[in-house]
Amino acid sequence: MSLIYAATIAKRELRGGLAGFRIFLLCLLLGVAAIAGIGTIRAAIDQGLNGEAATLLGGDSEIHFTHRKASEEERHWIESNSDKISEVLTFRSMLQARPETDPTPGLSQVKSVDANYPLYGEVILAPAMPIQAALATQNGTPGMVLHPALIDRLGLEIGDTVRMGTQDFQLRAALVSEPDTTLSDLGLGPRTIVHTEALNSSGLLGPGTLFDAKYRMLLPATADIDALQSDALAQFENSGLRWRDRRNGAPGISMAVERLSSFLVLVGLAGMAVGGVGVSAAVRAYLARKVNTIATLKSLGATRGTIFATYLMQIGVLAVLGILLGLLLGGGIPTLAIPLLADQLPIPIEAGFFPAPLLEAAIYGLLTALIFSIWPLARAVDISPAGLFREISGSANRLPRWPYFVLVLLLTVILVGLAVRFSGVPMLTLWSAGGIIAALIILAIAARLTKALSRRLARTRLMQGRPALRLALGAIGGPSSEATSVVLSLGLGLTVLAAIGQIDSNMRATITQQLPERAPAFFVMDIQQSQIDPFTAAMLAEDAVEKVESTPMLRGIITEINGVNAKEAVGDHWVVNGDRGITYSASIPANSTVSEGEWWPENYTGPPIMSFSEEEAAEIGLKIGDEITVNILGRDLTATIANLRALEFSDMSLNFVMVWSPNALSGAPHTFLSTVYASREAEGNLLRIMAQDFPNITAIPVRDVIQKVSSTLESLSSAIRWGAAATLLTGFVVLIGAAAAGADARVFESAVLKTLGATRRRILLSFALRALILGAAAGLVALAAGSLAAWAVMTYVMDSGFVLYWQAAITIIAGGALANLAASLAFAWRPLAIKPAQILRNQV
Amino acid sequence: MGSPVLSLNNVQLTLQGNAGPVRILKGISLDVEAGESIGLTGPSGSGKSSLLMLMGGLESVTGGTITALGQDLTNMNEDALARFRRNNMGIVFQSFHLIPTMTALENVATPLELAGDRDAFKKAKAELEAVGLKDRADHYPAQLSGGEQQRVALARAAAPRPKILLADEPTGNLDTSTGETIVDLLFNLRDRHGATLILVTHAPELAARCDRTLELRDGALA
């Protein structure tokens, strides 16, 4: 094989221009641009977050405790290592605008701050004033600022009095923005900011109350953050201390952006795979036009290797061109748009030139172009010159020789390997890549079956006398059919949409229809031990209340398992990440059953023992007899696992991963958590009773939780739908490519049919039927594959039932049919308009 | 003698070429009687195929009129012409012009189906058998030799029993022996169905088999 000779021929061939490669270029361009664009935006956000890290964190570093403030020793360490500190407490509470006349409370996320807040940045208020001035006590009433949504909900004006717990505050300003907001703060209820000192007589923050304490530190310029972190963790990690610093100021946002962009890159790869189908079709069409050249070159003595190299070089040159255009678009648009949009975005973002994501996109593009080009190229060079002169389509069903097969496999492994490496979510990437490859294989098989079935149907008696339909089926089943391109390109995007549509419909039905029927009306938190009996009595005194379930509530962090650091023992499992709810009980809690071991006697007084959730125990490898150490309110407590329980979470009843024997925890300061089951109409009245009689407690309407989950689900499915739509856009380009590639054949077909007596209406009907049948077939296969995926997710991931939603299903099939019809009819005008003689004369 | 099956009156055809308008046919007048066979000869570029296209309504005249079976083709729109061909004409081309996505049988059945014939496939099978291709019915055109493809084209043209059979150099792409077989089949079909045949050919011996021979030179009858 002479590469120089191959390069010479390739150069000569390329003089013919790029006319047949528009779809090839567009497919690559779209795929590369999408991935480069996502990567560039991610890099710009990372850069923005790094620039604002200390402001977003609220200090150079932060030490965080759950449900307690720092001990004297811890506070001393914090103060001795900082130039200045700021203590910030966060918790949920209920606010009442007019306790006497309208005691209906509003749920809020409260942030209470000290005089040093904020260490960095500025709280923007309306009317404009410094935050400390807004919170100051005037005429004996402390100040408060509220998020505008809460002001609206409670019908407040600036200057009005608002009650929180037993303390009255004066609303001084609306909160426009806080410098230290992170995604983790965006929970249930809008923000309230008050001064911590003002809470002293509020009745809030009693023992066992659920609150977080954060100590933001302004470090000396010479501080060694690494050394400080090591020292803090060495001294206090087992007391439940958590550390963050400006090196990763907003890990919540950073991780969310990372996850979302990783996910979008995976969607981009699915789009790239669809683009690959277009690339493959374009290469096949190009080689079909080059049949005579290839045959002639072979006749003149060119080896298969030379011919392979010749056309691979041409494809390589075009691929590089497509990739460069994609990088220009994907890297360029965000770079130009970010400066214009930066002020309107809720997170910091900084434009710039980021080579890494561009390189990643370029590599994906090049590998995709190669993987999808080698297959048709290998087929073409493998045929004998005589076969090539006769008809290339005769080789269409042959597999390439094994070295090409291995090469394609190797490149695919490299592509998936790089995606795993770059994405940061290896398992998700592997599953996605497996899913894409499996979907492509299923769709390719489905395309073959569609062709075979169409061919068979076209020959049945049923089709006799229905020429338009038979023509359509004959064309789908016949040689040079576009079935494979159409089913593959349309099918992949539609599969994702079908899966999302079915999962979304099933989840929505569970959350908005089935769940509310069984779920409680309220979760009530922070009920003090002295309040639990009067609270239960007060609730049960109301006719509308069906039942009240209460359980003691503590929170703690698992620090050790069998004497070994918990994270070292089980890795990054959610159970050992952060604090967990813990309860104690003499009897087996409702909605759970002991699956292994025995429950302890009611009056058990032995060493502390606990019950652990069966599912989580299996995930992290725990068994009966293992010792778990949990840090609760700064104290390490150890218990042995006595039994495992199977839990039922689906009805939103109270459940805990860890349930302790009462003798171990009942003496610790704690509150109670209750669920109140009541009719919907009574909810407003119950909320008023709770706010009036138990002002320190916090009631979370389950309806709000369902609303929140529902809207989160909607945002998520909407994001995924946009991703799938992007894949469909590439798919549509491939459809256009397939329709364009078949345009000449249709013109010829139309000319012959007209000669044989077919009217234009009948020809159009045949073309439309062909497109509709093929599109619907792609939709049907996509629906089957998508529904299968949705069923698997609902059954195995969500532990829920699955129902096929026909409306969503029919939308997918109709969508597929209509998309292909649109692409096909875009090329129908010429065959219909042309006079037969114009074509038949040139075909002589 | 009755009224002619095909009547051309001062037919002209001018096409737009790259260098300007080109006069292809310069006023052809001709009457063809029912059952007559006419051999149309002439050098390349003389306008033979163009004249055949006009007779088949595949091209529109730029002057004059063409009447076929008493109907003025020059006043019909494209769909009316298609219906007219469906009911009255069979056309055979030099390049066969089979639809590549259809089998031989489907190609032959198509004009019958378009005409609404309920026995389209039965008749198509019989027609394929008549041209000796019964065993190749399920083959696609790409799987057939040139001679076989032309036999399928003949069967397709003859299947609806057209009153007028137009053949444009049907042996032009075939070797001598295969060409002879095709010509025999063509005349055989014409004899069996009593159709009027217009045959465009370069070969004088082939034209001589027709009832009448006409020669075209430079767009006019010699």
mmCIF file of N, CA and C in Angstrom, chain A residues 231-289:
data_model
loop_
_atom_site.group_PDB
_atom_site.id
_atom_site.type_symbol
_atom_site.label_atom_id
_atom_site.label_comp_id
_atom_site.label_asym_id
_atom_site.label_seq_id
_atom_site.Cartn_x
_atom_site.Cartn_y
_atom_site.Cartn_z
ATOM 1 N N ASP A 231 -5.802 19.915 60.693
ATOM 2 C CA ASP A 231 -5.807 20.082 62.147
ATOM 3 C C ASP A 231 -7.243 20.004 62.688
ATOM 4 N N ALA A 232 -8.180 20.701 61.995
ATOM 5 C CA ALA A 232 -9.583 20.726 62.454
ATOM 6 C C ALA A 232 -10.172 19.319 62.409
ATOM 7 N N LEU A 233 -9.908 18.619 61.301
ATOM 8 C CA LEU A 233 -10.485 17.277 61.166
ATOM 9 C C LEU A 233 -9.866 16.307 62.169
ATOM 10 N N ALA A 234 -8.551 16.460 62.361
ATOM 11 C CA ALA A 234 -7.878 15.567 63.303
ATOM 12 C C ALA A 234 -8.452 15.740 64.704
ATOM 13 N N GLN A 235 -8.742 16.983 65.042
ATOM 14 C CA GLN A 235 -9.213 17.239 66.414
ATOM 15 C C GLN A 235 -10.703 16.982 66.594
ATOM 16 N N PHE A 236 -11.481 17.295 65.563
ATOM 17 C CA PHE A 236 -12.935 17.331 65.796
ATOM 18 C C PHE A 236 -13.781 16.491 64.832
ATOM 19 N N GLU A 237 -13.173 15.741 63.892
ATOM 20 C CA GLU A 237 -14.010 15.092 62.881
ATOM 21 C C GLU A 237 -15.057 14.171 63.493
ATOM 22 N N ASN A 238 -14.664 13.449 64.534
ATOM 23 C CA ASN A 238 -15.608 12.516 65.139
ATOM 24 C C ASN A 238 -16.695 13.204 65.953
ATOM 25 N N SER A 239 -16.565 14.505 66.094
ATOM 26 C CA SER A 239 -17.632 15.213 66.801
ATOM 27 C C SER A 239 -18.675 15.707 65.795
ATOM 28 N N GLY A 240 -18.518 15.322 64.554
ATOM 29 C CA GLY A 240 -19.518 15.686 63.544
ATOM 30 C C GLY A 240 -19.175 16.968 62.804
ATOM 31 N N LEU A 241 -17.962 17.474 62.978
ATOM 32 C CA LEU A 241 -17.566 18.708 62.286
ATOM 33 C C LEU A 241 -17.409 18.455 60.790
ATOM 34 N N ARG A 242 -17.888 19.386 59.996
ATOM 35 C CA ARG A 242 -17.640 19.303 58.548
ATOM 36 C C ARG A 242 -16.941 20.570 58.073
ATOM 37 N N TRP A 243 -16.030 20.405 57.130
ATOM 38 C CA TRP A 243 -15.157 21.511 56.699
ATOM 39 C C TRP A 243 -15.391 21.835 55.231
ATOM 40 N N ARG A 244 -15.451 23.120 54.923
ATOM 41 C CA ARG A 244 -15.444 23.575 53.527
ATOM 42 C C ARG A 244 -14.570 24.810 53.457
ATOM 43 N N ASP A 245 -13.969 25.061 52.291
ATOM 44 C CA ASP A 245 -13.185 26.302 52.175
ATOM 45 C C ASP A 245 -13.255 26.851 50.759
ATOM 46 N N ARG A 246 -12.585 27.979 50.566
ATOM 47 C CA ARG A 246 -12.741 28.727 49.310
ATOM 48 C C ARG A 246 -12.192 27.986 48.089
ATOM 49 N N ARG A 247 -11.421 26.918 48.322
ATOM 50 C CA ARG A 247 -10.919 26.154 47.170
ATOM 51 C C ARG A 247 -12.064 25.472 46.430
ATOM 52 N N ASN A 248 -13.166 25.265 47.135
ATOM 53 C CA ASN A 248 -14.361 24.742 46.485
ATOM 54 C C ASN A 248 -15.554 25.364 47.207
ATOM 55 N N GLY A 249 -15.729 26.657 46.906
ATOM 56 C CA GLY A 249 -16.630 27.477 47.703
ATOM 57 C C GLY A 249 -18.080 27.080 47.639
ATOM 58 N N ALA A 250 -18.514 26.562 46.504
ATOM 59 C CA ALA A 250 -19.930 26.214 46.361
ATOM 60 C C ALA A 250 -20.029 24.798 45.831
ATOM 61 N N PRO A 251 -19.662 23.804 46.670
ATOM 62 C CA PRO A 251 -19.641 22.431 46.162
ATOM 63 C C PRO A 251 -21.005 21.980 45.657
ATOM 64 N N GLY A 252 -22.072 22.509 46.264
ATOM 65 C CA GLY A 252 -23.424 22.131 45.826
ATOM 66 C C GLY A 252 -23.652 22.529 44.380
ATOM 67 N N ILE A 253 -23.380 23.826 44.092
ATOM 68 C CA ILE A 253 -23.579 24.314 42.721
ATOM 69 C C ILE A 253 -22.617 23.592 41.789
ATOM 70 N N SER A 254 -21.355 23.522 42.264
ATOM 71 C CA SER A 254 -20.323 22.930 41.436
ATOM 72 C C SER A 254 -20.698 21.499 41.063
ATOM 73 N N MET A 255 -21.188 20.738 42.065
ATOM 74 C CA MET A 255 -21.528 19.354 41.791
ATOM 75 C C MET A 255 -22.769 19.270 40.900
ATOM 76 N N ALA A 256 -23.738 20.156 41.176
ATOM 77 C CA ALA A 256 -24.962 20.147 40.361
ATOM 78 C C ALA A 256 -24.626 20.463 38.901
ATOM 79 N N VAL A 257 -23.754 21.479 38.718
ATOM 80 C CA VAL A 257 -23.367 21.851 37.351
ATOM 81 C C VAL A 257 -22.599 20.707 36.700
ATOM 82 N N GLU A 258 -21.705 20.104 37.495
ATOM 83 C CA GLU A 258 -20.902 18.992 37.006
ATOM 84 C C GLU A 258 -21.804 17.832 36.562
ATOM 85 N N ARG A 259 -22.767 17.491 37.443
ATOM 86 C CA ARG A 259 -23.657 16.369 37.150
ATOM 87 C C ARG A 259 -24.518 16.663 35.924
ATOM 88 N N LEU A 260 -25.080 17.885 35.919
ATOM 89 C CA LEU A 260 -25.977 18.241 34.826
ATOM 90 C C LEU A 260 -25.212 18.254 33.505
ATOM 91 N N SER A 261 -23.994 18.863 33.543
ATOM 92 C CA SER A 261 -23.262 18.944 32.284
ATOM 93 C C SER A 261 -22.762 17.561 31.858
ATOM 94 N N SER A 262 -22.396 16.712 32.841
ATOM 95 C CA SER A 262 -21.994 15.342 32.486
ATOM 96 C C SER A 262 -23.156 14.640 31.812
ATOM 97 N N PHE A 263 -24.335 14.836 32.407
ATOM 98 C CA PHE A 263 -25.513 14.203 31.846
ATOM 99 C C PHE A 263 -25.790 14.725 30.433
ATOM 100 N N LEU A 264 -25.649 16.050 30.278
ATOM 101 C CA LEU A 264 -25.914 16.632 28.953
ATOM 102 C C LEU A 264 -24.881 16.169 27.928
ATOM 103 N N VAL A 265 -23.630 15.972 28.395
ATOM 104 C CA VAL A 265 -22.608 15.453 27.466
ATOM 105 C C VAL A 265 -23.004 14.049 27.010
ATOM 106 N N LEU A 266 -23.578 13.264 27.943
ATOM 107 C CA LEU A 266 -24.027 11.917 27.562
ATOM 108 C C LEU A 266 -25.149 12.011 26.536
ATOM 109 N N VAL A 267 -26.056 12.965 26.755
ATOM 110 C CA VAL A 267 -27.119 13.174 25.765
ATOM 111 C C VAL A 267 -26.482 13.600 24.436
ATOM 112 N N GLY A 268 -25.432 14.456 24.559
ATOM 113 C CA GLY A 268 -24.699 14.884 23.361
ATOM 114 C C GLY A 268 -24.091 13.700 22.639
ATOM 115 N N LEU A 269 -23.595 12.735 23.409
ATOM 116 C CA LEU A 269 -23.008 11.540 22.783
ATOM 117 C C LEU A 269 -24.081 10.727 22.061
ATOM 118 N N ALA A 270 -25.291 10.689 22.647
ATOM 119 C CA ALA A 270 -26.394 10.003 21.965
ATOM 120 C C ALA A 270 -26.672 10.720 20.644
ATOM 121 N N GLY A 271 -26.643 12.065 20.693
ATOM 122 C CA GLY A 271 -26.824 12.851 19.472
ATOM 123 C C GLY A 271 -25.720 12.555 18.466
ATOM 124 N N MET A 272 -24.509 12.402 19.013
ATOM 125 C CA MET A 272 -23.362 12.104 18.159
ATOM 126 C C MET A 272 -23.562 10.740 17.485
ATOM 127 N N ALA A 273 -24.110 9.771 18.247
ATOM 128 C CA ALA A 273 -24.359 8.436 17.678
ATOM 129 C C ALA A 273 -25.369 8.538 16.535
ATOM 130 N N VAL A 274 -26.397 9.365 16.738
ATOM 131 C CA VAL A 274 -27.381 9.575 15.664
ATOM 132 C C VAL A 274 -26.689 10.227 14.473
ATOM 133 N N GLY A 275 -25.834 11.224 14.790
ATOM 134 C CA GLY A 275 -25.061 11.873 13.726
ATOM 135 C C GLY A 275 -24.204 10.852 13.001
ATOM 136 N N GLY A 276 -23.687 9.882 13.774
ATOM 137 C CA GLY A 276 -22.876 8.814 13.183
ATOM 138 C C GLY A 276 -23.652 8.044 12.130
ATOM 139 N N VAL A 277 -24.944 7.844 12.390
ATOM 140 C CA VAL A 277 -25.788 7.160 11.404
ATOM 141 C C VAL A 277 -25.828 7.980 10.108
ATOM 142 N N GLY A 278 -25.927 9.297 10.288
ATOM 143 C CA GLY A 278 -25.914 10.185 9.119
ATOM 144 C C GLY A 278 -24.572 10.136 8.405
ATOM 145 N N VAL A 279 -23.494 10.111 9.204
ATOM 146 C CA VAL A 279 -22.141 10.022 8.643
ATOM 147 C C VAL A 279 -22.024 8.743 7.814
ATOM 148 N N SER A 280 -22.478 7.643 8.413
ATOM 149 C CA SER A 280 -22.393 6.354 7.739
ATOM 150 C C SER A 280 -23.194 6.358 6.433
ATOM 151 N N ALA A 281 -24.407 6.928 6.501
ATOM 152 C CA ALA A 281 -25.251 6.975 5.300
ATOM 153 C C ALA A 281 -24.596 7.832 4.221
ATOM 154 N N ALA A 282 -23.999 8.962 4.650
ATOM 155 C CA ALA A 282 -23.353 9.858 3.678
ATOM 156 C C ALA A 282 -22.159 9.165 3.024
ATOM 157 N N VAL A 283 -21.381 8.444 3.850
ATOM 158 C CA VAL A 283 -20.206 7.742 3.305
ATOM 159 C C VAL A 283 -20.666 6.661 2.317
ATOM 160 N N ARG A 284 -21.746 5.941 2.705
ATOM 161 C CA ARG A 284 -22.261 4.886 1.832
ATOM 162 C C ARG A 284 -22.728 5.471 0.495
ATOM 163 N N ALA A 285 -23.450 6.601 0.583
ATOM 164 C CA ALA A 285 -23.951 7.225 -0.633
ATOM 165 C C ALA A 285 -22.791 7.718 -1.502
ATOM 166 N N TYR A 286 -21.766 8.273 -0.842
ATOM 167 C CA TYR A 286 -20.605 8.776 -1.575
ATOM 168 C C TYR A 286 -19.890 7.623 -2.291
ATOM 169 N N LEU A 287 -19.718 6.511 -1.549
ATOM 170 C CA LEU A 287 -19.016 5.368 -2.137
ATOM 171 C C LEU A 287 -19.836 4.743 -3.269
ATOM 172 N N ALA A 288 -21.157 4.816 -3.135
ATOM 173 C CA ALA A 288 -22.009 4.283 -4.206
ATOM 174 C C ALA A 288 -21.774 5.065 -5.501
ATOM 175 N N ARG A 289 -21.522 6.371 -5.332
ATOM 176 C CA ARG A 289 -21.230 7.183 -6.533
ATOM 177 C C ARG A 289 -19.818 6.908 -7.057
#
